[in-house]
Coordinates of C-alpha atoms in Angstrom, one line a residue:
M1 CA 80.8 9.9 63.0
S2 CA 80.2 9.8 59.3
K3 CA 78.4 12.6 57.5
F4 CA 75.4 10.3 56.9
K5 CA 75.1 9.4 60.5
A6 CA 75.5 13.0 61.5
F7 CA 72.7 13.9 59.1
L8 CA 70.4 11.2 60.5
S9 CA 71.2 12.3 64.1
K10 CA 70.4 15.9 63.3
Y11 CA 67.2 15.3 61.2
K12 CA 65.9 12.1 62.7
Y13 CA 62.6 13.6 63.8
F14 CA 62.2 15.5 60.5
I15 CA 62.7 12.2 58.6
L16 CA 60.4 10.3 61.0
V17 CA 57.5 12.8 60.7
N18 CA 57.7 12.8 56.9
L19 CA 58.0 9.1 56.8
I20 CA 54.9 8.6 58.9
I21 CA 52.9 10.7 56.4
L22 CA 54.6 9.0 53.4
V23 CA 53.7 5.5 54.6
S24 CA 50.2 6.5 55.7
Y25 CA 49.4 8.1 52.3
I26 CA 50.8 5.2 50.3
L27 CA 48.8 2.7 52.3
I28 CA 45.5 4.6 51.8
S29 CA 46.0 5.6 48.1
S30 CA 47.1 2.1 47.1
T31 CA 43.8 0.7 48.5
V32 CA 41.8 2.6 45.9
D33 CA 41.0 0.8 42.7
L34 CA 41.2 2.3 39.2
F35 CA 37.9 3.1 37.7
G36 CA 36.2 5.7 35.5
I37 CA 36.7 6.4 31.8
D38 CA 39.8 8.7 32.4
D39 CA 41.6 6.1 34.5
T40 CA 40.8 3.4 31.9
I41 CA 42.2 5.5 29.0
A42 CA 45.2 6.9 30.8
N43 CA 46.5 3.7 32.5
S44 CA 47.7 1.9 29.4
Y45 CA 50.1 -0.3 31.5
T46 CA 47.1 -1.8 33.4
Y47 CA 44.4 -1.9 30.7
N48 CA 46.6 -2.4 27.6
P49 CA 49.5 -4.6 28.7
E50 CA 50.1 -5.6 25.1
F51 CA 51.1 -2.0 24.2
T52 CA 54.7 -1.5 22.8
F53 CA 56.8 1.5 23.7
L54 CA 55.7 3.2 20.4
D55 CA 52.0 2.5 21.2
H56 CA 52.4 4.3 24.5
I57 CA 54.1 7.3 22.8
N58 CA 51.4 7.5 20.1
K59 CA 48.7 7.4 22.7
I60 CA 50.2 10.3 24.7
I61 CA 50.7 12.4 21.5
Y62 CA 47.1 11.7 20.4
R63 CA 45.8 12.9 23.8
I64 CA 47.8 16.1 23.6
A65 CA 46.9 16.8 20.0
Y66 CA 43.2 16.0 20.1
W67 CA 42.0 16.5 23.7
N68 CA 44.1 18.2 26.4
T69 CA 47.5 20.1 26.5
K70 CA 47.4 20.7 30.3
I71 CA 50.7 19.6 32.0
G72 CA 48.7 17.6 34.5
E73 CA 46.9 15.6 31.8
I74 CA 50.2 14.9 30.0
L75 CA 51.8 13.6 33.2
Y76 CA 48.6 11.5 33.8
F77 CA 49.1 9.7 30.6
I78 CA 52.9 9.4 30.9
I79 CA 52.8 7.9 34.4
G80 CA 49.9 5.7 33.3
C81 CA 52.4 3.8 31.1
F82 CA 54.2 2.5 34.2
P83 CA 53.1 0.1 37.0
R84 CA 51.0 1.8 39.7
F85 CA 53.7 1.8 42.4
V86 CA 55.5 4.5 40.3
Y87 CA 52.4 6.7 40.7
F88 CA 52.1 6.0 44.4
G89 CA 55.8 6.9 45.1
L90 CA 55.7 10.1 43.0
N91 CA 52.3 11.2 44.3
S92 CA 53.4 10.8 47.9
I93 CA 56.5 13.0 47.2
V94 CA 54.2 15.7 45.8
L95 CA 52.0 15.4 49.0
L96 CA 55.1 16.0 51.2
L97 CA 56.0 19.0 49.0
F98 CA 52.4 20.3 49.3
L99 CA 52.4 20.0 53.1
N100 CA 55.9 21.5 53.5
L101 CA 54.8 24.4 51.3
V102 CA 52.0 25.1 53.9
Y103 CA 54.8 25.6 56.5
F104 CA 56.9 27.8 54.1
Y105 CA 54.0 30.0 53.1
I106 CA 53.2 30.7 56.8
Y107 CA 56.7 31.5 57.9
G108 CA 58.5 32.7 54.8
T109 CA 62.1 33.5 55.7
K110 CA 61.4 32.5 59.3
A111 CA 60.9 28.9 58.1
K112 CA 64.6 28.3 58.4
E113 CA 64.6 29.5 62.0
Y114 CA 61.7 27.1 63.0
F115 CA 62.8 24.2 60.8
N116 CA 63.2 20.9 62.5
K117 CA 61.5 22.3 65.6
K118 CA 58.1 22.0 67.2
Q119 CA 56.6 24.6 64.8
Y120 CA 57.6 22.5 61.8
Y121 CA 56.4 19.2 63.2
L122 CA 53.1 20.6 64.3
S123 CA 52.6 22.3 60.9
I124 CA 53.2 19.2 58.8
L125 CA 51.2 16.8 61.0
S126 CA 48.3 19.2 61.5
S127 CA 48.2 19.9 57.7
Y128 CA 48.0 16.2 56.9
I129 CA 45.3 15.5 59.5
I130 CA 43.1 18.3 58.1
C131 CA 43.6 16.6 54.7
L132 CA 42.6 13.2 56.0
T133 CA 39.6 14.5 58.0
I134 CA 37.8 17.5 56.5
F135 CA 39.3 18.2 53.0
P136 CA 36.1 18.0 51.0
A137 CA 37.8 17.0 47.7
F138 CA 40.0 14.4 49.4
S139 CA 38.9 11.5 47.1
E140 CA 38.9 13.6 44.0
V141 CA 42.3 15.2 44.5
L142 CA 44.3 12.9 46.7
M143 CA 42.9 9.4 45.7
W144 CA 41.8 9.7 42.0
M145 CA 44.7 9.8 39.5
G146 CA 43.0 12.3 37.2
G147 CA 42.4 14.7 40.1
S148 CA 45.9 14.2 41.5
F149 CA 47.7 15.1 38.2
N150 CA 45.3 17.9 37.0
H151 CA 44.7 19.6 40.4
F152 CA 47.1 18.4 43.1
W153 CA 50.3 18.4 41.1
T154 CA 49.6 21.5 39.1
T155 CA 48.5 23.5 42.3
T156 CA 51.7 22.4 44.0
L157 CA 53.7 23.5 40.9
N158 CA 52.1 27.0 40.9
L159 CA 52.7 27.3 44.6
I160 CA 56.4 26.6 44.0
V161 CA 56.5 29.1 41.2
A162 CA 54.9 31.7 43.5
M163 CA 57.3 31.1 46.3
P164 CA 60.0 33.6 45.2
F165 CA 57.3 36.3 45.3
R166 CA 56.2 35.1 48.7
L167 CA 59.7 35.5 50.0
L168 CA 59.8 39.1 48.7
L169 CA 57.1 39.9 51.3
D170 CA 59.8 39.1 53.9
N171 CA 62.3 41.3 51.9
Y172 CA 64.3 38.3 50.6
D173 CA 65.2 37.9 46.9
I174 CA 66.2 34.3 46.3
F175 CA 67.7 35.2 42.9
S176 CA 70.2 37.7 44.4
K177 CA 72.4 34.9 45.6
H178 CA 71.3 32.3 42.9
K179 CA 71.3 34.3 39.7
K180 CA 71.5 31.3 37.3
L181 CA 68.4 29.8 39.0
K182 CA 66.3 32.5 37.3
Y183 CA 66.5 30.7 33.9
F184 CA 65.2 27.4 35.4
Y185 CA 62.5 29.5 37.1
F186 CA 61.4 31.0 33.9
V187 CA 60.9 27.5 32.4
L188 CA 58.7 26.7 35.4
C189 CA 56.7 29.9 34.7
I190 CA 56.1 28.6 31.1
I191 CA 55.0 25.2 32.4
S192 CA 52.7 26.8 35.0
G193 CA 50.8 28.5 32.2
F194 CA 49.6 25.0 31.1
S195 CA 48.2 24.2 34.5
V196 CA 44.5 23.9 35.5
E197 CA 42.6 26.8 34.2
N198 CA 41.6 28.4 37.5
V199 CA 45.0 28.3 39.3
T200 CA 47.3 30.0 36.8
P201 CA 45.1 33.2 36.9
W202 CA 45.7 33.3 40.7
L203 CA 49.4 32.9 40.1
I204 CA 49.6 35.8 37.6
V205 CA 47.5 38.1 39.9
Y206 CA 49.6 37.1 42.9
M207 CA 52.8 38.0 41.0
I208 CA 51.5 41.3 39.8
I209 CA 50.3 42.4 43.3
I210 CA 53.7 41.6 44.9
A211 CA 55.5 43.3 42.0
F212 CA 53.5 46.5 42.7
I213 CA 54.3 46.2 46.4
Q214 CA 58.0 46.0 45.5
I215 CA 57.9 48.9 43.2
K216 CA 56.4 51.0 46.0
K217 CA 59.4 49.9 48.1
K218 CA 61.6 51.0 45.2
Y219 CA 62.9 47.5 44.8
V220 CA 62.8 46.7 41.1
K221 CA 64.2 43.6 39.4
E222 CA 63.6 42.4 35.9
W223 CA 62.4 39.0 36.9
L224 CA 59.5 40.6 38.8
F225 CA 58.0 41.6 35.4
I226 CA 59.3 38.8 33.2
S227 CA 57.8 36.0 35.3
P228 CA 54.1 37.1 35.1
I229 CA 54.5 38.0 31.4
I230 CA 55.9 34.5 30.6
A231 CA 53.2 32.8 32.7
S232 CA 50.4 34.9 31.0
I233 CA 51.7 34.2 27.5
S234 CA 51.8 30.4 28.1
F235 CA 48.4 30.5 29.7
L236 CA 46.9 32.4 26.8
I237 CA 48.5 29.9 24.4
M238 CA 46.8 27.0 26.3
C239 CA 43.4 28.8 26.4
T240 CA 43.5 29.5 22.6
L241 CA 44.5 26.0 21.5
S242 CA 41.8 24.2 19.5
Q243 CA 41.8 21.3 22.0
T244 CA 40.9 23.7 24.9
K245 CA 38.1 25.3 22.8
A246 CA 36.8 21.9 21.8
R247 CA 36.5 20.8 25.5
I248 CA 34.9 24.1 26.5
D249 CA 32.3 23.7 23.7
L250 CA 31.6 20.1 24.7
F251 CA 31.0 20.7 28.4
S252 CA 29.4 24.2 28.2
N253 CA 26.3 22.8 26.6
M254 CA 25.7 20.0 29.1
N255 CA 23.0 20.5 31.7
W256 CA 25.1 19.2 34.6
A257 CA 27.9 21.7 33.7
I258 CA 25.5 24.6 33.5
D259 CA 23.8 23.7 36.8
S260 CA 27.2 23.2 38.5
K261 CA 28.1 26.9 37.9
K262 CA 24.6 28.1 39.0
N263 CA 25.0 26.3 42.3
L264 CA 28.7 27.1 42.7
L265 CA 28.6 29.2 45.8
N266 CA 26.0 26.9 47.5
T267 CA 28.1 23.8 46.7
F268 CA 31.3 25.5 47.8
F269 CA 30.0 26.7 51.2
S270 CA 28.3 23.4 51.8
N271 CA 31.4 21.3 51.2
Y272 CA 33.7 23.7 53.1
K273 CA 31.4 24.1 56.2
F274 CA 33.7 22.0 58.4
I275 CA 36.8 24.0 57.3
F276 CA 35.0 27.3 58.1
M277 CA 33.8 25.9 61.5
V278 CA 37.4 24.9 62.4
I279 CA 38.8 28.3 61.3
G280 CA 36.0 30.2 63.3
F281 CA 36.6 28.1 66.4
L282 CA 40.4 28.6 66.3
L283 CA 40.1 32.3 65.6
I284 CA 38.0 32.8 68.7
I285 CA 40.5 30.9 70.9
Y286 CA 43.4 32.8 69.2
I287 CA 41.7 36.2 69.9
I288 CA 41.2 35.2 73.6
S289 CA 44.8 34.1 73.8
V290 CA 46.0 37.4 72.4
I291 CA 44.0 39.4 75.0
I292 CA 45.4 37.2 77.8
N293 CA 48.9 36.8 76.5
K294 CA 50.3 40.1 75.1
N295 CA 53.3 38.4 73.7
L296 CA 51.1 36.9 71.0
R297 CA 50.4 40.3 69.6
D298 CA 53.6 40.1 67.6
S299 CA 52.0 37.4 65.5
L300 CA 49.1 39.6 64.4
K301 CA 51.0 41.0 61.5
R302 CA 51.7 37.5 60.2
L303 CA 48.1 36.5 60.8
T304 CA 47.0 39.4 58.6
L305 CA 49.4 38.2 55.8
V306 CA 48.0 34.6 56.1
I307 CA 44.4 35.8 55.9
A308 CA 45.3 38.1 52.9
H309 CA 46.8 35.1 51.1
M310 CA 43.6 33.1 51.7
L311 CA 41.4 36.0 50.4
V312 CA 43.5 36.4 47.3
S313 CA 43.2 32.6 46.6
T314 CA 39.4 33.0 46.2
I315 CA 40.3 34.3 42.7
S316 CA 40.7 30.6 41.8
I317 CA 37.1 30.0 42.8
F318 CA 35.5 33.0 40.9
V319 CA 37.5 32.3 37.7
I320 CA 35.4 29.1 37.5
Y321 CA 32.5 31.3 36.2
F322 CA 34.5 31.5 33.0
A323 CA 35.2 27.8 32.9
P324 CA 32.9 25.1 31.5
Y325 CA 31.9 23.6 34.9
F326 CA 32.5 23.5 38.7
E327 CA 33.7 20.6 40.7
T328 CA 35.0 20.5 44.3
R329 CA 38.5 19.5 43.1
V330 CA 39.1 22.9 41.6
T331 CA 39.1 24.4 45.2
T332 CA 42.5 22.8 45.9
L333 CA 44.4 26.1 46.0
F334 CA 41.8 27.6 48.3
F335 CA 42.1 24.6 50.5
F336 CA 45.9 25.1 50.7
F337 CA 45.6 28.6 52.0
S338 CA 42.8 27.5 54.4
L339 CA 45.4 25.1 55.7
T340 CA 47.9 27.9 56.2
L341 CA 45.4 29.8 58.3
I342 CA 44.4 26.7 60.4
V343 CA 48.0 25.7 61.0
F344 CA 49.1 29.2 61.9
L345 CA 46.4 29.4 64.5
I346 CA 47.2 26.0 65.9
N347 CA 50.9 26.9 66.2
N348 CA 50.2 30.1 68.0
I349 CA 47.5 28.8 70.3
F350 CA 49.5 25.7 71.4
N351 CA 52.9 27.4 71.6
K352 CA 53.8 26.1 75.1
N353 CA 56.4 23.3 74.8
F354 CA 54.5 20.6 76.8
I355 CA 51.1 21.3 75.1
C356 CA 52.8 21.5 71.7
Y357 CA 54.5 18.1 72.0
L358 CA 51.3 16.6 73.4
I359 CA 49.4 17.8 70.4
I360 CA 52.1 16.4 68.1
L361 CA 51.7 13.0 69.8
I362 CA 47.9 13.2 69.5
N363 CA 48.4 14.0 65.8
V364 CA 50.4 10.9 65.2
I365 CA 47.8 8.8 67.0
I366 CA 45.0 10.4 64.9
I367 CA 47.0 9.7 61.7
I368 CA 47.3 6.0 62.6
I369 CA 43.5 5.8 63.4
M370 CA 42.5 7.7 60.3
T371 CA 44.8 5.6 58.1
A372 CA 43.1 2.4 59.3
R373 CA 39.6 3.9 58.9
L374 CA 40.2 5.2 55.4
I375 CA 41.7 1.9 54.3
F376 CA 38.5 0.1 55.5
F377 CA 36.4 2.9 53.9
Y378 CA 38.0 2.5 50.4
K379 CA 38.1 -1.3 50.6
D380 CA 34.4 -1.2 51.3
F381 CA 33.9 1.3 48.4
N382 CA 35.8 -1.1 46.1
Y383 CA 33.7 -4.0 47.2
Y384 CA 30.5 -2.0 46.6
N385 CA 31.8 -1.0 43.1
N386 CA 32.0 -4.7 42.2
L387 CA 28.5 -5.3 43.5
R388 CA 27.3 -2.2 41.5
Y389 CA 29.0 -3.5 38.3
N390 CA 27.4 -6.9 38.6
Y391 CA 24.0 -5.3 39.4
M392 CA 24.2 -3.2 36.2
K393 CA 25.5 -6.1 34.2
T394 CA 22.5 -8.2 35.2
Q395 CA 20.2 -5.4 34.0
Y396 CA 22.1 -5.1 30.7
E397 CA 22.0 -8.8 30.0
S398 CA 18.3 -8.7 30.6
G399 CA 18.0 -6.2 27.7
I400 CA 17.5 -3.1 29.8
K401 CA 19.0 0.0 28.2
N402 CA 18.1 2.6 30.9
I403 CA 20.3 1.1 33.5
S404 CA 20.0 1.9 37.2
C405 CA 23.3 2.8 38.8
P406 CA 23.2 2.5 42.6
V407 CA 24.8 5.2 44.8
Y408 CA 27.3 4.0 47.4
D409 CA 25.5 3.4 50.7
N410 CA 28.4 3.7 53.1
K411 CA 26.8 0.8 55.0
Y412 CA 29.4 0.4 57.7
N413 CA 30.0 4.1 58.2
Y414 CA 33.8 3.9 58.2
F415 CA 33.8 7.5 57.2
Y416 CA 31.3 10.1 56.0
D417 CA 30.6 9.6 52.4
Y418 CA 30.5 13.3 51.5
R419 CA 34.3 12.9 51.3
L420 CA 33.6 11.2 47.9
T421 CA 32.0 14.4 46.4
H422 CA 31.9 14.0 42.6
Y423 CA 34.5 11.2 42.7
E424 CA 31.8 8.6 43.5
S425 CA 29.8 9.4 40.4
F426 CA 32.7 8.6 38.1
Y427 CA 31.5 5.0 38.4
C428 CA 28.0 6.0 37.2
D429 CA 29.4 8.1 34.3
V430 CA 27.5 7.1 31.2
T431 CA 30.6 7.2 29.0
Y432 CA 32.4 4.8 31.3
I433 CA 29.4 2.3 31.5
R434 CA 29.0 2.5 27.7
Y435 CA 32.7 1.6 27.4
L436 CA 32.4 -1.3 29.9
F437 CA 29.5 -2.9 28.0
N438 CA 30.6 -1.7 24.6
D439 CA 27.2 -0.3 23.8
N440 CA 26.5 3.4 23.1
R441 CA 22.7 3.0 23.4
I442 CA 22.9 2.7 27.2
N443 CA 21.6 5.4 29.5
I444 CA 22.3 5.7 33.2
I445 CA 20.0 6.6 36.1
Q446 CA 21.7 7.2 39.5
E447 CA 19.4 5.9 42.3
Y448 CA 19.6 5.1 46.0
I449 CA 19.0 1.3 45.9
D450 CA 19.8 -1.4 48.5
I451 CA 22.0 -4.0 46.7
R452 CA 23.6 -5.6 49.7

């Protein structure tokens, strides 16, 4: 048997599970149309097909120099120079990384022991189903290109950078065997400083906490101190750049931005109510299971660690008070650690072989159903956007400047529309409508109007 066949034989279920998720995600995300001012500007391949290579380069440089130096924004504009299938492929790979990181953050060094077994399959499939069903920023983070690059990609990057520190909690130093890897790791620390403003502070605090834990254990290595210092310096550079200050000044004086921070906690708890309900329900079942099955008590220590991670991740929420505005997409890191808790509880509650494999089968069926429903959901959303555009165009051609922008009605109830969160309002963004009609005198009023 060739090495390739041996590899396929050994990892066939690992490949199958990840392939199911990959195909499902590509099918859903490729259904969603481009829209909004950010997508219009970033996707030069679609909206400016006449651009030369030099035009693309100049546009990227201009964006970096005059608007945004965040790594996610830079990637947004770079990938926007290519056909959309490039984005779909790369974004699906990042999704698989994100879901696999859920598994690795739960089990740490034990991940190798459970890899390619029921714990792994249940972790990955359950994580993806939670994303499809109750992640409140699903559209903003996993469907919209701007959200994917600025929040999904950069959160995943920070989680990768934090992974060596996570492994230290299981008394494993990845750099003891791979010493040259440190230099590449330091480069990643620099890049992580240019991530979304609320995630890098979490990373720095996380690094410092674990560094102090290691000092108490009398385990001191130079990379423990160099890493947070490098990340902090690059983050400070990003925060003090004139582009960053200009954006903060622009948004800080807008009423919607001020109101978003005033209502931060209310919005956060409202959007995450289903996540908290699932966690509460699973915790009750888990506690009952521990009382009945004493063998489960060994998992309490790891449960404490998972909960501690989730609590520390709230730093990324409270940092928003120092940012210009709050949107649900900035909770991506908190969602990740909510996933670790949910998946940990599922894995420990359904730990019997028959039940576990039954749940895995049910997960696959749910993924197929949800993929179909979400495709119908976003197809209908695209159709409604065309109706909405024509409705606004008719008003504009009639000489109306205060244009009514209808809110999506979710007429066929393919899915609950709260999943759209702020994403839906990008179509009613006044900057975008002014761009579409090439008229800066237009004002927008969002209204619930029946247009179909």
